[in-house]
Each structure stands twice: as C-alpha cells, then as structure tokens.
Amino acid sequence: MQFEIFKQEHAQPLKYYKFKNTELGKVHSCIPWEELEKLLPSSEGKSGRKSWFNNKGKLALMFLKSYSGLSDEKLIERLNTDWAYQMFCFRLLGDDEIIRDITLPSATRSYISSIIDIDELQYTLLESWKGDIDFSNLLLMDATCYESDVRYPTDVKLLWECCYYVFEKLLFKFCKELKIK
C-alpha cells in the first residue's frame, strides 16, 4: 500500500512552480483575475467557434500585450512557442496546437473594449492594489488605447460631409416619411 502525501488532483506540474518564480509569474500573481473576470459576461453556451481563451485568458492576453510591448504578430509567435506566456493566459497549448490568427490580440482588444466598463476595471484594480500604490490619485494611460486614424478637417472635407449628411441621411429619410419623391 502506498501512502499519498499530496492528493493527485492538487498536484501542480513543475512548469507551474518555475513560472510562479519568474518575473512574469510574479506579475501574474498580483492581478486579481477572479474579480476582473466578473466584469465580462459569461461565454459558456455561446454558439460559434470555441475561443482560444476564456475570459481570464482574454484579459491576461491584454496584460501580456502591454507588458511585453510586442506587436500582435510577434505576441502570437511568442505565445505559440513560450509555455510561460501560455500559462500567463491560462491556456497551455497542446503539442499539435498552434494559433494561426495573428489578429487575435486586436480582436480581443476590440471585444473587451466594447463590453467592459473601464471605470469598474480601474476601481477593481485600485481596490486590489490599494496597499501597494503610493499615488492612487495619479492616472497614467497608454497612448495605444486612443484612436490614431484621426484626419485633419479641411474646409472641403467638412463641406462634403455636411452635403452628404443632408442628402443621404436627412433628405431621403424625410421624403420617405412624407411619402414624396
């Protein structure tokens, strides 16, 4: 008869302990994943293709993107080859699995930004890190969060947009409502 010191279901692989002792693992353990996951709607039972990551993994991918400073393509390349990045995102890939979608970080960013309440996210992080933050009244944001495709409005462009709006949006709408041509 063999005595068990630790139950088999509580055993963690050696990679987990190696990961927890790295800088990336220490960052991972400082983030309140369960509280952040509650800010996103449940993805269980949804139809369509199964997502590569659960909600915690999607949020982790965004933290990892910011932490690593890699482009979307390089981040996916690193995710496919680095088990520590995979553990950070709560998803160890199988030997036969590879993420081919290089737009995954961008699509995840768009999904999260359309759903999550940023004030609630910041409040959750602040509550979790309250004892560790010296200046809680200071806010720093990454410039990549803002739209970069803003054009300079010239007179001609503004005039054209006004004409387009009047004719395409208003005129046809009123004609339809008044039942005239």
PDB file of N, CA, C and O in Angstrom, residues 17 40 56-57 76 80 86 99 105 122 127 137 146 148 153 156 158 163 170 173 178:
ATOM      1  N   TYR A  17       5.474  25.801 -10.981  1.00  0.00           N
ATOM      2  CA  TYR A  17       6.336  26.350  -9.942  1.00  0.00           C
ATOM      3  C   TYR A  17       7.465  27.179 -10.537  1.00  0.00           C
ATOM      4  O   TYR A  17       7.848  28.210  -9.988  1.00  0.00           O
ATOM      5  N   LEU A  40     -16.684  40.719 -17.204  1.00  0.00           N
ATOM      6  CA  LEU A  40     -17.047  40.287 -18.555  1.00  0.00           C
ATOM      7  C   LEU A  40     -18.201  39.296 -18.489  1.00  0.00           C
ATOM      8  O   LEU A  40     -18.302  38.521 -17.538  1.00  0.00           O
ATOM      9  N   LYS A  56     -10.731  35.065 -18.458  1.00  0.00           N
ATOM     10  CA  LYS A  56      -9.493  35.403 -17.757  1.00  0.00           C
ATOM     11  C   LYS A  56      -8.324  35.420 -18.731  1.00  0.00           C
ATOM     12  O   LYS A  56      -7.452  36.278 -18.646  1.00  0.00           O
ATOM     13  N   GLY A  57      -8.312  34.476 -19.659  1.00  0.00           N
ATOM     14  CA  GLY A  57      -7.241  34.407 -20.653  1.00  0.00           C
ATOM     15  C   GLY A  57      -7.247  35.600 -21.588  1.00  0.00           C
ATOM     16  O   GLY A  57      -6.185  36.086 -21.998  1.00  0.00           O
ATOM     17  N   ILE A  76       1.661  36.601 -30.866  1.00  0.00           N
ATOM     18  CA  ILE A  76       1.127  35.280 -31.211  1.00  0.00           C
ATOM     19  C   ILE A  76       2.271  34.297 -31.444  1.00  0.00           C
ATOM     20  O   ILE A  76       2.217  33.137 -31.009  1.00  0.00           O
ATOM     21  N   ASN A  80       2.845  30.911 -29.175  1.00  0.00           N
ATOM     22  CA  ASN A  80       2.936  29.566 -29.746  1.00  0.00           C
ATOM     23  C   ASN A  80       4.177  28.816 -29.277  1.00  0.00           C
ATOM     24  O   ASN A  80       4.195  27.590 -29.314  1.00  0.00           O
ATOM     25  N   GLN A  86       1.924  31.138 -22.316  1.00  0.00           N
ATOM     26  CA  GLN A  86       0.692  30.353 -22.339  1.00  0.00           C
ATOM     27  C   GLN A  86       0.113  30.232 -20.928  1.00  0.00           C
ATOM     28  O   GLN A  86      -1.098  30.368 -20.734  1.00  0.00           O
ATOM     29  N   ILE A  99      -1.680  28.679 -32.747  1.00  0.00           N
ATOM     30  CA  ILE A  99      -2.594  29.789 -33.040  1.00  0.00           C
ATOM     31  C   ILE A  99      -2.110  30.437 -34.328  1.00  0.00           C
ATOM     32  O   ILE A  99      -1.009  30.963 -34.385  1.00  0.00           O
ATOM     33  N   PRO A 105      -5.031  39.208 -30.847  1.00  0.00           N
ATOM     34  CA  PRO A 105      -4.944  40.268 -29.829  1.00  0.00           C
ATOM     35  C   PRO A 105      -5.800  41.487 -30.176  1.00  0.00           C
ATOM     36  O   PRO A 105      -6.461  42.057 -29.305  1.00  0.00           O
ATOM     37  N   GLN A 122     -10.842  49.859 -13.444  1.00  0.00           N
ATOM     38  CA  GLN A 122      -9.860  50.633 -12.689  1.00  0.00           C
ATOM     39  C   GLN A 122     -10.146  50.572 -11.193  1.00  0.00           C
ATOM     40  O   GLN A 122      -9.221  50.458 -10.379  1.00  0.00           O
ATOM     41  N   GLU A 127      -8.710  48.780  -5.855  1.00  0.00           N
ATOM     42  CA  GLU A 127      -9.066  48.120  -4.596  1.00  0.00           C
ATOM     43  C   GLU A 127      -8.102  46.981  -4.272  1.00  0.00           C
ATOM     44  O   GLU A 127      -7.720  46.790  -3.129  1.00  0.00           O
ATOM     45  N   ASN A 137      -3.996  58.817  -6.674  1.00  0.00           N
ATOM     46  CA  ASN A 137      -4.692  59.881  -7.396  1.00  0.00           C
ATOM     47  C   ASN A 137      -4.055  60.170  -8.752  1.00  0.00           C
ATOM     48  O   ASN A 137      -4.516  61.035  -9.478  1.00  0.00           O
ATOM     49  N   TYR A 146      -5.878  54.965 -27.658  1.00  0.00           N
ATOM     50  CA  TYR A 146      -6.643  56.011 -28.326  1.00  0.00           C
ATOM     51  C   TYR A 146      -6.596  55.844 -29.830  1.00  0.00           C
ATOM     52  O   TYR A 146      -5.649  55.301 -30.381  1.00  0.00           O
ATOM     53  N   SER A 148      -5.885  56.380 -33.543  1.00  0.00           N
ATOM     54  CA  SER A 148      -4.743  57.024 -34.189  1.00  0.00           C
ATOM     55  C   SER A 148      -5.051  57.448 -35.619  1.00  0.00           C
ATOM     56  O   SER A 148      -4.251  58.118 -36.241  1.00  0.00           O
ATOM     57  N   PRO A 153      -9.344  68.090 -40.300  1.00  0.00           N
ATOM     58  CA  PRO A 153     -10.567  68.507 -41.012  1.00  0.00           C
ATOM     59  C   PRO A 153     -10.337  69.774 -41.846  1.00  0.00           C
ATOM     60  O   PRO A 153     -10.167  70.856 -41.301  1.00  0.00           O
ATOM     61  N   VAL A 156     -13.009  71.776 -47.266  1.00  0.00           N
ATOM     62  CA  VAL A 156     -13.640  70.996 -48.326  1.00  0.00           C
ATOM     63  C   VAL A 156     -14.214  69.692 -47.768  1.00  0.00           C
ATOM     64  O   VAL A 156     -15.340  69.304 -48.103  1.00  0.00           O
ATOM     65  N   LEU A 158     -15.159  69.069 -44.659  1.00  0.00           N
ATOM     66  CA  LEU A 158     -16.313  69.377 -43.809  1.00  0.00           C
ATOM     67  C   LEU A 158     -17.546  69.709 -44.644  1.00  0.00           C
ATOM     68  O   LEU A 158     -18.651  69.266 -44.339  1.00  0.00           O
ATOM     69  N   CYS A 163     -22.881  68.057 -46.852  1.00  0.00           N
ATOM     70  CA  CYS A 163     -23.746  67.791 -48.008  1.00  0.00           C
ATOM     71  C   CYS A 163     -24.177  66.334 -48.037  1.00  0.00           C
ATOM     72  O   CYS A 163     -25.351  66.021 -48.273  1.00  0.00           O
ATOM     73  N   LEU A 170     -30.677  62.838 -44.277  1.00  0.00           N
ATOM     74  CA  LEU A 170     -31.904  63.574 -43.940  1.00  0.00           C
ATOM     75  C   LEU A 170     -32.927  63.624 -45.066  1.00  0.00           C
ATOM     76  O   LEU A 170     -34.105  63.345 -44.841  1.00  0.00           O
ATOM     77  N   LYS A 173     -34.691  60.369 -45.841  1.00  0.00           N
ATOM     78  CA  LYS A 173     -35.491  59.963 -44.679  1.00  0.00           C
ATOM     79  C   LYS A 173     -36.802  60.757 -44.632  1.00  0.00           C
ATOM     80  O   LYS A 173     -37.885  60.189 -44.448  1.00  0.00           O
ATOM     81  N   LEU A 178     -42.630  61.510 -45.568  1.00  0.00           N
ATOM     82  CA  LEU A 178     -43.696  62.335 -46.164  1.00  0.00           C
ATOM     83  C   LEU A 178     -44.310  61.700 -47.398  1.00  0.00           C
ATOM     84  O   LEU A 178     -45.237  62.246 -47.988  1.00  0.00           O
TER      85      LEU A 178
END
